[in-house]
Tab-separated table of C-alpha atoms and ligand atoms in Angstrom:
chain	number	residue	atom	x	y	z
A	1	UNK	CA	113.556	156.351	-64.619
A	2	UNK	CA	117.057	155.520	-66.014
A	3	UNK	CA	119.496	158.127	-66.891
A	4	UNK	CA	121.915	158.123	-69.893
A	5	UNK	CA	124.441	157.007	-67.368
A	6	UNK	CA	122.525	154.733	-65.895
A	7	UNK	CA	124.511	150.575	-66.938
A	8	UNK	CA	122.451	148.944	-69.226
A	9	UNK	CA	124.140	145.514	-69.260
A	10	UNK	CA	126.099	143.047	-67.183
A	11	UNK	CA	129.277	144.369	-68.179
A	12	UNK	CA	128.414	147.983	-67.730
A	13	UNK	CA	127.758	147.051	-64.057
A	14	UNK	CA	130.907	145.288	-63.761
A	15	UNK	CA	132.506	148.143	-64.639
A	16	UNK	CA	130.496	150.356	-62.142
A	17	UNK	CA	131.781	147.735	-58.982
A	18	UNK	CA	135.071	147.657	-60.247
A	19	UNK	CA	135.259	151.582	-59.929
A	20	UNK	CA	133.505	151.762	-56.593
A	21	UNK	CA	133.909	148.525	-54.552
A	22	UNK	CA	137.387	148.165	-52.105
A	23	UNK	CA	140.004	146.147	-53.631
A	24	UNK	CA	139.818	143.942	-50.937
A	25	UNK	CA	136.248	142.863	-51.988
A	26	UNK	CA	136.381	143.370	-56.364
A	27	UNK	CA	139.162	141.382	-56.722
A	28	UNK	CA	137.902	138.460	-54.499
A	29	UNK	CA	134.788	138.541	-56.274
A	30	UNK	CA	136.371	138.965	-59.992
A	31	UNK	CA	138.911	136.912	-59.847
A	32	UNK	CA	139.269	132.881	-61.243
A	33	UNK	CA	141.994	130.726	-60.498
A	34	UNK	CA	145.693	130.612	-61.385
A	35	UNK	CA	145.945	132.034	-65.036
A	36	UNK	CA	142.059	132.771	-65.505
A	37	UNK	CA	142.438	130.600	-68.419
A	38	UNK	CA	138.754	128.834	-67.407
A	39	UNK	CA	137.167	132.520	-66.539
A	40	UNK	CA	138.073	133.807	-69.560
A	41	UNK	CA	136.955	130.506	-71.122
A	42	UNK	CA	133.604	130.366	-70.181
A	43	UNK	CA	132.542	133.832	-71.967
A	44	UNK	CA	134.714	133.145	-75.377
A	45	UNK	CA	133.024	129.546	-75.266
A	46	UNK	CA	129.241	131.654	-75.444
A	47	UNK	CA	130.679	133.676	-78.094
A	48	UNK	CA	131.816	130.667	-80.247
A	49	UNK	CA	127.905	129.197	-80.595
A	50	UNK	CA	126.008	130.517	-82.886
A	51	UNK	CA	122.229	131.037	-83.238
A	52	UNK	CA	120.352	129.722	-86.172
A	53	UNK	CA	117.295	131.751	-86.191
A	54	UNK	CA	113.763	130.783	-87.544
A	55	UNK	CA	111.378	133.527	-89.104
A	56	UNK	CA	107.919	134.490	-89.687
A	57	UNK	CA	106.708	132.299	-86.942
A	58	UNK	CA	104.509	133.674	-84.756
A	59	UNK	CA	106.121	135.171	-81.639
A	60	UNK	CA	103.752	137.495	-80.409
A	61	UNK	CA	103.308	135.848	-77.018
A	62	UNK	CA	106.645	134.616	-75.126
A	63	UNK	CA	105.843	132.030	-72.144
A	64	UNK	CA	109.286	131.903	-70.216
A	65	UNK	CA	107.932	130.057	-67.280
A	66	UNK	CA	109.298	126.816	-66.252
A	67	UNK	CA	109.642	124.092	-63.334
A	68	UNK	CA	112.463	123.374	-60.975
A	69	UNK	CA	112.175	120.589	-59.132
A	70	UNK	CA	108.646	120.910	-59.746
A	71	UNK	CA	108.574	124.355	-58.323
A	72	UNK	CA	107.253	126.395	-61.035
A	73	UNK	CA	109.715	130.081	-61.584
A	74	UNK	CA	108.591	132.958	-63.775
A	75	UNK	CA	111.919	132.427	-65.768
A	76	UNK	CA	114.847	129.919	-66.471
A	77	UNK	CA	116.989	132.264	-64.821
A	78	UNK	CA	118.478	131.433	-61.226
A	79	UNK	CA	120.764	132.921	-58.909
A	80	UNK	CA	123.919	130.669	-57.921
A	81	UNK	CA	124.989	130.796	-54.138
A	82	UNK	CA	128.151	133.567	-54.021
A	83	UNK	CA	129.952	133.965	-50.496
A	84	UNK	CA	129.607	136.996	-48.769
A	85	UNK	CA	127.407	139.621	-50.452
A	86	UNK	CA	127.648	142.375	-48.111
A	87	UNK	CA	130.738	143.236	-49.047
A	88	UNK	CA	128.986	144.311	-52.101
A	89	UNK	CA	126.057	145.797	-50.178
A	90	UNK	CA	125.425	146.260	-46.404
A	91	UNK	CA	122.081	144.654	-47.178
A	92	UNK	CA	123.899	141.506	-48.803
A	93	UNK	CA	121.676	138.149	-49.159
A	94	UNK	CA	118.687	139.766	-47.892
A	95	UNK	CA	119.025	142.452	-50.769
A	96	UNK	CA	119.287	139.264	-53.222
A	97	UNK	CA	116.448	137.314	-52.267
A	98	UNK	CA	113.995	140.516	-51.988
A	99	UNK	CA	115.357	141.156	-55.551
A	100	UNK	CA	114.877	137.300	-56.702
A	101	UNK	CA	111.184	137.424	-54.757
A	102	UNK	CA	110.067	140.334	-57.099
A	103	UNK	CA	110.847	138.604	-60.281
A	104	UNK	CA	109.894	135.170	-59.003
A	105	UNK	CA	112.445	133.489	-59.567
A	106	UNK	CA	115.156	130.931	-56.938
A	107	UNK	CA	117.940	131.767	-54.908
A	108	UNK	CA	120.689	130.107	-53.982
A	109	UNK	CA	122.242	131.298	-50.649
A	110	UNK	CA	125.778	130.596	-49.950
A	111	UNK	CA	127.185	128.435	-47.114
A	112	UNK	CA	129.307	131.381	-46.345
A	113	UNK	CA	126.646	133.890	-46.417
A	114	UNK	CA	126.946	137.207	-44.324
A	115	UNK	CA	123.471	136.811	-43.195
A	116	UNK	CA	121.988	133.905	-41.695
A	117	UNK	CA	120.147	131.326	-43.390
A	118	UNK	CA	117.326	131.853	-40.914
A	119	UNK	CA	117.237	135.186	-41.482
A	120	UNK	CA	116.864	135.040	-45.475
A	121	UNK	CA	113.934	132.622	-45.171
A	122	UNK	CA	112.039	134.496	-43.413
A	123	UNK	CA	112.932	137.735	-45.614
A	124	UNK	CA	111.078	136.129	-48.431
A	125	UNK	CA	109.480	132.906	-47.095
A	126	UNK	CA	107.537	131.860	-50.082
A	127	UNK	CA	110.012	132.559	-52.517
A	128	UNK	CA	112.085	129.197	-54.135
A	129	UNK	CA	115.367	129.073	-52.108
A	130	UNK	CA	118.104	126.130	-52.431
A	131	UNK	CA	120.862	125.900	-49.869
A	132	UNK	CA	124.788	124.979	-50.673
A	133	UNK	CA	126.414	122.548	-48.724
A	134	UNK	CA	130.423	122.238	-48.829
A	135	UNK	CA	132.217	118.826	-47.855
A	136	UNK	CA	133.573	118.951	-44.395
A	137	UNK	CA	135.302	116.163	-42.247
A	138	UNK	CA	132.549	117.458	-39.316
A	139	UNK	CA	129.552	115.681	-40.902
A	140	UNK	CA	127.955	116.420	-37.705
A	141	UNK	CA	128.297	120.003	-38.557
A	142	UNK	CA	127.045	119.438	-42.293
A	143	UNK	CA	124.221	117.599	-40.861
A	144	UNK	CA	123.371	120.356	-38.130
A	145	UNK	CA	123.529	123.180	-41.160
A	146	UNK	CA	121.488	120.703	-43.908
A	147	UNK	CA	118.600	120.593	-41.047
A	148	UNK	CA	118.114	123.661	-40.583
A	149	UNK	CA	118.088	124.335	-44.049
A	150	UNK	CA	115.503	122.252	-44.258
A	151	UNK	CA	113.669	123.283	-41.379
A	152	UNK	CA	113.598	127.243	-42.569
A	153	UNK	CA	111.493	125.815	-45.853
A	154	UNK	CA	114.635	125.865	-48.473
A	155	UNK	CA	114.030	123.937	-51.157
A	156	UNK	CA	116.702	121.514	-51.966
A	157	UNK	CA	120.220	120.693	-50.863
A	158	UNK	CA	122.891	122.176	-53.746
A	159	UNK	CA	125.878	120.051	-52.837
A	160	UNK	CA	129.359	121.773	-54.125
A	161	UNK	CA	131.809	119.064	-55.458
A	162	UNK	CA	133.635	121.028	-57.228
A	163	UNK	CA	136.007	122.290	-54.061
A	164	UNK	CA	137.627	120.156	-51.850
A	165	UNK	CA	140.165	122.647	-51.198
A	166	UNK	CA	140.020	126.144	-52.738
A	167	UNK	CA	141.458	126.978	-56.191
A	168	UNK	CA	144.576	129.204	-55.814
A	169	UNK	CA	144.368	133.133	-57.161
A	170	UNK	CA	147.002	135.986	-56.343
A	171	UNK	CA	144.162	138.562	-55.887
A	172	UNK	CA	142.369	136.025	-53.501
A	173	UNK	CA	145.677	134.799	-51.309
A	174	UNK	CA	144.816	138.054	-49.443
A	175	UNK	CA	141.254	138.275	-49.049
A	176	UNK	CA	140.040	138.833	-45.454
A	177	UNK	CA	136.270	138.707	-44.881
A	178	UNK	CA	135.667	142.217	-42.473
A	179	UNK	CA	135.775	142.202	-39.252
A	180	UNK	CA	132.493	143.811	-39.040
A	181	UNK	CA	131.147	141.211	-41.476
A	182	UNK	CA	129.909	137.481	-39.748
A	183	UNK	CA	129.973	133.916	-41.122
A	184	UNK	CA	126.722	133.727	-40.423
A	185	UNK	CA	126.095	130.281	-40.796
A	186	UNK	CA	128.931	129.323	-38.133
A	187	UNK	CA	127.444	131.057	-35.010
A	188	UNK	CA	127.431	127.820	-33.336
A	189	UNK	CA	131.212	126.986	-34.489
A	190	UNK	CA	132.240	130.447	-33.424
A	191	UNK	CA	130.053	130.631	-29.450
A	192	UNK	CA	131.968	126.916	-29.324
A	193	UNK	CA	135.354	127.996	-30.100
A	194	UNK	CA	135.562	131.911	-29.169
A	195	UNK	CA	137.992	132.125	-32.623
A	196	UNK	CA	139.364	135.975	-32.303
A	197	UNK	CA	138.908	137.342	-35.551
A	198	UNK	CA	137.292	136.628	-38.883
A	199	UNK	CA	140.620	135.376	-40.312
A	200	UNK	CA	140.767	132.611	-37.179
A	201	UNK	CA	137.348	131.723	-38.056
A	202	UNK	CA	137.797	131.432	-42.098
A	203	UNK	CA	141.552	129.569	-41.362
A	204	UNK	CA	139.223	127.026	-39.195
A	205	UNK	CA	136.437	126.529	-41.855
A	206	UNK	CA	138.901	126.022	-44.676
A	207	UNK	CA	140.667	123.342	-42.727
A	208	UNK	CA	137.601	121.835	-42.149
A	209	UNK	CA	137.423	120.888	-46.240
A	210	UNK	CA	137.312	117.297	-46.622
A	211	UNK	CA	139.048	115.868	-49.912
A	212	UNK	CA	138.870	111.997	-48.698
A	213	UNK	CA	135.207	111.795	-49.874
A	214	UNK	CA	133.790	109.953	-52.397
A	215	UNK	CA	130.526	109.239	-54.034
A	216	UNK	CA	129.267	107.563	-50.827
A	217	UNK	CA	128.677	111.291	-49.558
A	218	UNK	CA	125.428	111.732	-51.440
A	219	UNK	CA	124.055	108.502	-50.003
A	220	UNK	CA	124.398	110.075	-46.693
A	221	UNK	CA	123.424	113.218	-47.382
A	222	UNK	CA	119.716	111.670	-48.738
A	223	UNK	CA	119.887	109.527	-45.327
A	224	UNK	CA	120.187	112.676	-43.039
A	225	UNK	CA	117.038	114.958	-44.797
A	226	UNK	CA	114.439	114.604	-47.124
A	227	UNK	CA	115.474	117.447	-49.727
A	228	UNK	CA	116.127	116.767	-52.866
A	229	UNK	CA	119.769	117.155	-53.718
A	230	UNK	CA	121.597	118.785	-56.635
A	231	UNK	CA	125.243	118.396	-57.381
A	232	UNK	CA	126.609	121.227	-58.179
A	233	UNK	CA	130.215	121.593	-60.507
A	234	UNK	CA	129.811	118.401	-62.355
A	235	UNK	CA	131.791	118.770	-65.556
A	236	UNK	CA	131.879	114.955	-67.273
A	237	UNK	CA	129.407	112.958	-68.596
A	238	UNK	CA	131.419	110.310	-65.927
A	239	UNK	CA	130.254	112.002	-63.072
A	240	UNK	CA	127.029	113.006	-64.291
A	241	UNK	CA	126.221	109.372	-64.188
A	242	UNK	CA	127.558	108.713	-60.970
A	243	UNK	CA	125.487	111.801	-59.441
A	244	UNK	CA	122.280	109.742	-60.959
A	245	UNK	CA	123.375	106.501	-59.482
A	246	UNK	CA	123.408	108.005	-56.353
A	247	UNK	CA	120.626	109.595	-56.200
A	248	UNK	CA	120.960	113.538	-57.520
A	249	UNK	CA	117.759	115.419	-58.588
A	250	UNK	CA	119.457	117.810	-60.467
A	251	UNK	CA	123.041	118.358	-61.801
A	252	UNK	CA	124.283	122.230	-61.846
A	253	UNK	CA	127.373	121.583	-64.645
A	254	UNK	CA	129.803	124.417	-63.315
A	255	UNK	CA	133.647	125.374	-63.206
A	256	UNK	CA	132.661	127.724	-60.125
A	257	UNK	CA	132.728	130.496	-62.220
A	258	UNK	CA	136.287	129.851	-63.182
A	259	UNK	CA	137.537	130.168	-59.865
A	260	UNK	CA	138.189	126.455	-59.337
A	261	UNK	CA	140.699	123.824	-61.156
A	262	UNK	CA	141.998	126.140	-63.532
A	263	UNK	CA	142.086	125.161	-67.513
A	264	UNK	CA	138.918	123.087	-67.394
A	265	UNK	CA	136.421	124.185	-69.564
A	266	UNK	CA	133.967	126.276	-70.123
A	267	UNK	CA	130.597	125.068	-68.282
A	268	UNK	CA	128.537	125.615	-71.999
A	269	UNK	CA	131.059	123.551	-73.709
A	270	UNK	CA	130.518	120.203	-71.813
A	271	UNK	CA	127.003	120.778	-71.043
A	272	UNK	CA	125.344	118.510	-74.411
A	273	UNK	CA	127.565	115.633	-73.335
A	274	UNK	CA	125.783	115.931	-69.641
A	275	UNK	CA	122.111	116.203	-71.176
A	276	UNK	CA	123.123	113.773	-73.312
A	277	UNK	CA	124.452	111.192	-70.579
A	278	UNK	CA	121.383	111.991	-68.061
A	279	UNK	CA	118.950	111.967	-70.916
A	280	UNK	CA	115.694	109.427	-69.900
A	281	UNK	CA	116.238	109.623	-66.254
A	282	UNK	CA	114.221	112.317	-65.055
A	283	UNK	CA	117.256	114.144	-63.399
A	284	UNK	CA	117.384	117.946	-64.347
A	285	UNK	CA	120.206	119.902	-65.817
A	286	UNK	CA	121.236	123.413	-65.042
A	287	UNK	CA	124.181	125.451	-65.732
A	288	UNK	CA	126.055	128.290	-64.717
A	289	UNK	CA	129.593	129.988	-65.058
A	290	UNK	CA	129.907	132.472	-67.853
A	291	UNK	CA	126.120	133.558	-68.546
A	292	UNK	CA	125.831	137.138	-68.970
A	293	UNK	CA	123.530	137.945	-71.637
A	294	UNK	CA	119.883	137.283	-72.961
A	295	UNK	CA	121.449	134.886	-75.947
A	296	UNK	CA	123.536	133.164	-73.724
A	297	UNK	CA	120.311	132.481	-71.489
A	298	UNK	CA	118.775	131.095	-75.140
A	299	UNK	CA	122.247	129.387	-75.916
A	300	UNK	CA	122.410	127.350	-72.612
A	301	UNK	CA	118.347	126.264	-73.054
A	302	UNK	CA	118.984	125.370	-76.800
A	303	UNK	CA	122.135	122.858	-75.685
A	304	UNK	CA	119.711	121.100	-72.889
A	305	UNK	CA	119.978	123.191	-69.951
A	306	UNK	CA	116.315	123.528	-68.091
A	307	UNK	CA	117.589	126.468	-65.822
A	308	UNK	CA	120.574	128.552	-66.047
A	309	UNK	CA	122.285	130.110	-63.110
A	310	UNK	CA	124.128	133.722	-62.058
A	311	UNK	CA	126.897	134.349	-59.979
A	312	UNK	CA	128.976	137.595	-60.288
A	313	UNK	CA	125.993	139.308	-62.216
A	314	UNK	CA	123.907	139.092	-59.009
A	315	UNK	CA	127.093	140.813	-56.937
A	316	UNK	CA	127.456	143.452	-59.363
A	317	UNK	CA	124.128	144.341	-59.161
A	318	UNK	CA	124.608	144.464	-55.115
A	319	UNK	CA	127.323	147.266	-55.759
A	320	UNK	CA	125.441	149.105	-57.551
A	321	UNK	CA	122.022	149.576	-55.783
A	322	UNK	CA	121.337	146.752	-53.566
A	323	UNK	CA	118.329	145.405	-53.997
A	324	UNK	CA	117.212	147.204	-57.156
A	325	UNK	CA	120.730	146.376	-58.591
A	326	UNK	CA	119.804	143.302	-58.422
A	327	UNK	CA	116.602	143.414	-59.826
A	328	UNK	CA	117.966	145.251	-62.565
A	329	UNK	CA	120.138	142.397	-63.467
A	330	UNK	CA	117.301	140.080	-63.669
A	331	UNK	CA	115.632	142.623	-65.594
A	332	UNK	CA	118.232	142.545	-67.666
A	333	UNK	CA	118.753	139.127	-68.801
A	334	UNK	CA	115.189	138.296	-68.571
A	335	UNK	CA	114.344	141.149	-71.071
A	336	UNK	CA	117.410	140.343	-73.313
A	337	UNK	CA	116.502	136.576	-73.448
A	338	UNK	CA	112.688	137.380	-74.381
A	339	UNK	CA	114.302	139.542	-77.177
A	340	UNK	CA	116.398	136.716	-78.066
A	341	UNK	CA	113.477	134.256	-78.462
A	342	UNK	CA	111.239	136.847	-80.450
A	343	UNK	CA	114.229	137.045	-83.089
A	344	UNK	CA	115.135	133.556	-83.066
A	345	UNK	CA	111.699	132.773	-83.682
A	346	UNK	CA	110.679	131.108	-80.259
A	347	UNK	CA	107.294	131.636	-78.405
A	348	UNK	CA	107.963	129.066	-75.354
A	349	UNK	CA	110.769	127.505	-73.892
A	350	UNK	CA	109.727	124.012	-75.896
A	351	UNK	CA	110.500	125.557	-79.199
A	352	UNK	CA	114.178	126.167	-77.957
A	353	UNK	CA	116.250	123.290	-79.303
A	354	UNK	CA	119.340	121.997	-80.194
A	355	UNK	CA	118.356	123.379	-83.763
A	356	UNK	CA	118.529	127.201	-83.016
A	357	UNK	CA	122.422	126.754	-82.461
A	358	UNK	CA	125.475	126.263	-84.622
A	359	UNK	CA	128.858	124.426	-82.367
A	360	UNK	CA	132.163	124.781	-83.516
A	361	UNK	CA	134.031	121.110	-83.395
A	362	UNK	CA	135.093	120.067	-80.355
A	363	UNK	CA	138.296	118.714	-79.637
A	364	UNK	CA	137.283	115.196	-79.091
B	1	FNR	C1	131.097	131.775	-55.932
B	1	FNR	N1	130.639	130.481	-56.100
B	1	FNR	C2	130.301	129.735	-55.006
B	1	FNR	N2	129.831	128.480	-55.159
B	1	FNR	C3	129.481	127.736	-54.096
B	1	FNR	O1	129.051	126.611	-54.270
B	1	FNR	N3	129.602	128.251	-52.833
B	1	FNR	C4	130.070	129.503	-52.605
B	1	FNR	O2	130.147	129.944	-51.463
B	1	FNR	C5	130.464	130.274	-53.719
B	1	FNR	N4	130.977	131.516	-53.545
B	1	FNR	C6	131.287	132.281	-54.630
B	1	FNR	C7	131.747	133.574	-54.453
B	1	FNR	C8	131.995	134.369	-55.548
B	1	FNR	C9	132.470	135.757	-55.353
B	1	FNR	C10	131.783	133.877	-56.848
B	1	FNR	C11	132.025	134.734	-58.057
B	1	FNR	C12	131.347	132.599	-57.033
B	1	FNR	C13	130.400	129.954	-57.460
B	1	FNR	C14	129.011	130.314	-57.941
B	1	FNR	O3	128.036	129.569	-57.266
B	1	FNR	C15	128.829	130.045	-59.434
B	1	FNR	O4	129.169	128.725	-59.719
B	1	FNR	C16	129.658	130.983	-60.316
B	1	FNR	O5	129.693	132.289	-59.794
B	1	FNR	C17	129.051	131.015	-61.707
B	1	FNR	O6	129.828	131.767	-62.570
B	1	FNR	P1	129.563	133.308	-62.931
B	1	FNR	O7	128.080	133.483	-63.155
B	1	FNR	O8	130.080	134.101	-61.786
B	1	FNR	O9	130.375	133.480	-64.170
């Protein structure tokens, strides 16, 4: 039963962590980089499209279903991997993914997860989960991690190009993950080198980034496991190319949520040019960074994205109930986007095209 007080939307439930979460924790979640010119970007660029509804056609039925790597999800609506959920929730990633296995959809679990990747499979072992990778000058260690990934049963490799060092933010210069919090993925770093506290651990994985790579990395990614792999925070038609070239199953177009390089733009904005550039090669095309609604679920599809993504949604959903937070925010943008289709006229995901929205002029 909801209450009048109950949050009935995304932002509702931002507001709702921002009240209750530590300071420590909101603004490391809430924050993008520099300016938050790109953050704020990525919702005014969903508010600029337009929908260009059909009527009287019949909508009675709505099929929302669709494939991801040929894994077949009850919706087109993922969750992106986000560091360190239980901050949010003392039941963190294994809130999410019992959340994600009731609505049947995937999961994407964080490098820097608070529980271990081990531990989430087997939470919700037949439910679609896709691990992030980050670049790091220890391949060894990105090879240890991408095995047992695979060996737990996740689903495909979602390699993070976007951040070969971490975008700069005042609210995040001070962020300390809690010492009674783990980087749970790093056991083996941290039994090997006995780091002191949290912050000695963290200072050691950041310097571990490696910005010397190039495109040679995916090569020998595919050469140490057998997932597919999906580059995640492509944002040119360029690079979209290249990821095909060298072998990508799937390209996640991303600014990280904003919290990366900031005054690129908004994820929505250069998604046609990435369709368009991949079109014919059998590579699929998801997005995230921005999506908060039902329309903008219905926005992304109609500009050529098969799957759309969630990040802070899913963490303001933690802070509010756990798992049925989160479930409420699938809810949520699942029930909004069927509403969207039913009064734009669309009974299946195939009727969603590039006619059902209206683009302002870009600037080139
Ligand atoms: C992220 N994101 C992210 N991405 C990634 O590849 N590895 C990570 O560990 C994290 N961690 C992380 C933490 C937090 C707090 C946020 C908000 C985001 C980026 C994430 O996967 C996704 O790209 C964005 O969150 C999408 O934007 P929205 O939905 O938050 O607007």
């Amino acid at each position: 039963m909801t209450s009048i007080t109950d949050p009935v939307t995304i932002d509702e439930l931002e507001k709702y962590a921002s009240n209750h979460l530590d300071k420590n924790a909101f603004d490391y979640y809430s924050t993008g980089a520099e300016n938050d010119v790109t953050l704020r970007e990525n919702r005014l660029a969903f508010n600029r499209i337009k929908l260009r509804p059909r009527m009287l056609r019949d909508v009675s039925h709505q099929d929302i279903s669709v494939t991801v790597l040929g894994h077949k999800l009850s919706m087109p609506i993922c969750v992106s991997p986000s560091a360190y959920q239980a901050m949010a929730h003392p039941d963190g990633e294994l809130a999410t993914v019992r959340a994600v296995r009731s609505l049947g959809t995937a999961m994407g679990l964080s490098l820097y997860s608070t529980t271990s990747l081990e531990d989430v499979a087997l939470e919700a072992p037949n439910t679609i989960k896709f691990f992030q990778m980050q670049l790091y000058t220890d391949r060894q260690l990105m090879a240890t991690i991408t095995r047992r990934a695979e060996k737990a049963g996740y689903k495909a490799i979602l390699l993070t190009v976007d951040c070969p060092l971490y975008g700069r933010h005042q609210g995040r210069r001070r962020f300390e993950l809690p010492g009674h919090l783990k980087y749970a993925n790093f056991s083996s770093v941290q039994q090997r080198k006995r780091f002191k506290s949290n912050a000695e651990l963290g200072a050691h994985i950041i310097a571990l980034l490696d910005c010397s790579v190039d495109w040679k990395i995916l090569d020998w990614l595919r050469s140490i496991t057998s997932l597919p792999v999906v580059v995640k925070g492509i944002l040119t038609p360029e690079d979209a190319r290249l990821a095909v070239q060298h072998g990508a199953k799937g390209i996640l177009v991303s600014n990280h949520g904003g919290r990366q390089l900031d005054g690129v733009p908004a994820a929505i904005e250069v998604l046609p040019e990435i369709v368009n550039a991949v079109q014919g090669t059998g590579v699929e095309v998801y997005m995230d960074s921005g999506v908060r609604l039902g329309t903008d679920v219905l926005k992304a599809l109609a500009l050529g994205a098969r799957a759309v993504f969630v990040g802070r949604p899913v963490i303001w959903g933690l802070a509010y109930k756990g798992e049925q937070g989160v479930k409420a925010v699938l809810q949520m943008l699942r029930d909004e986007f069927k509403t969207a289709m039913v009064l734009a006229g669309c009974a299946s995901l195939k009727d969603i095209t590039s006619s059902l929205v209206m683009r302002p002029a870009t600037s080139h």
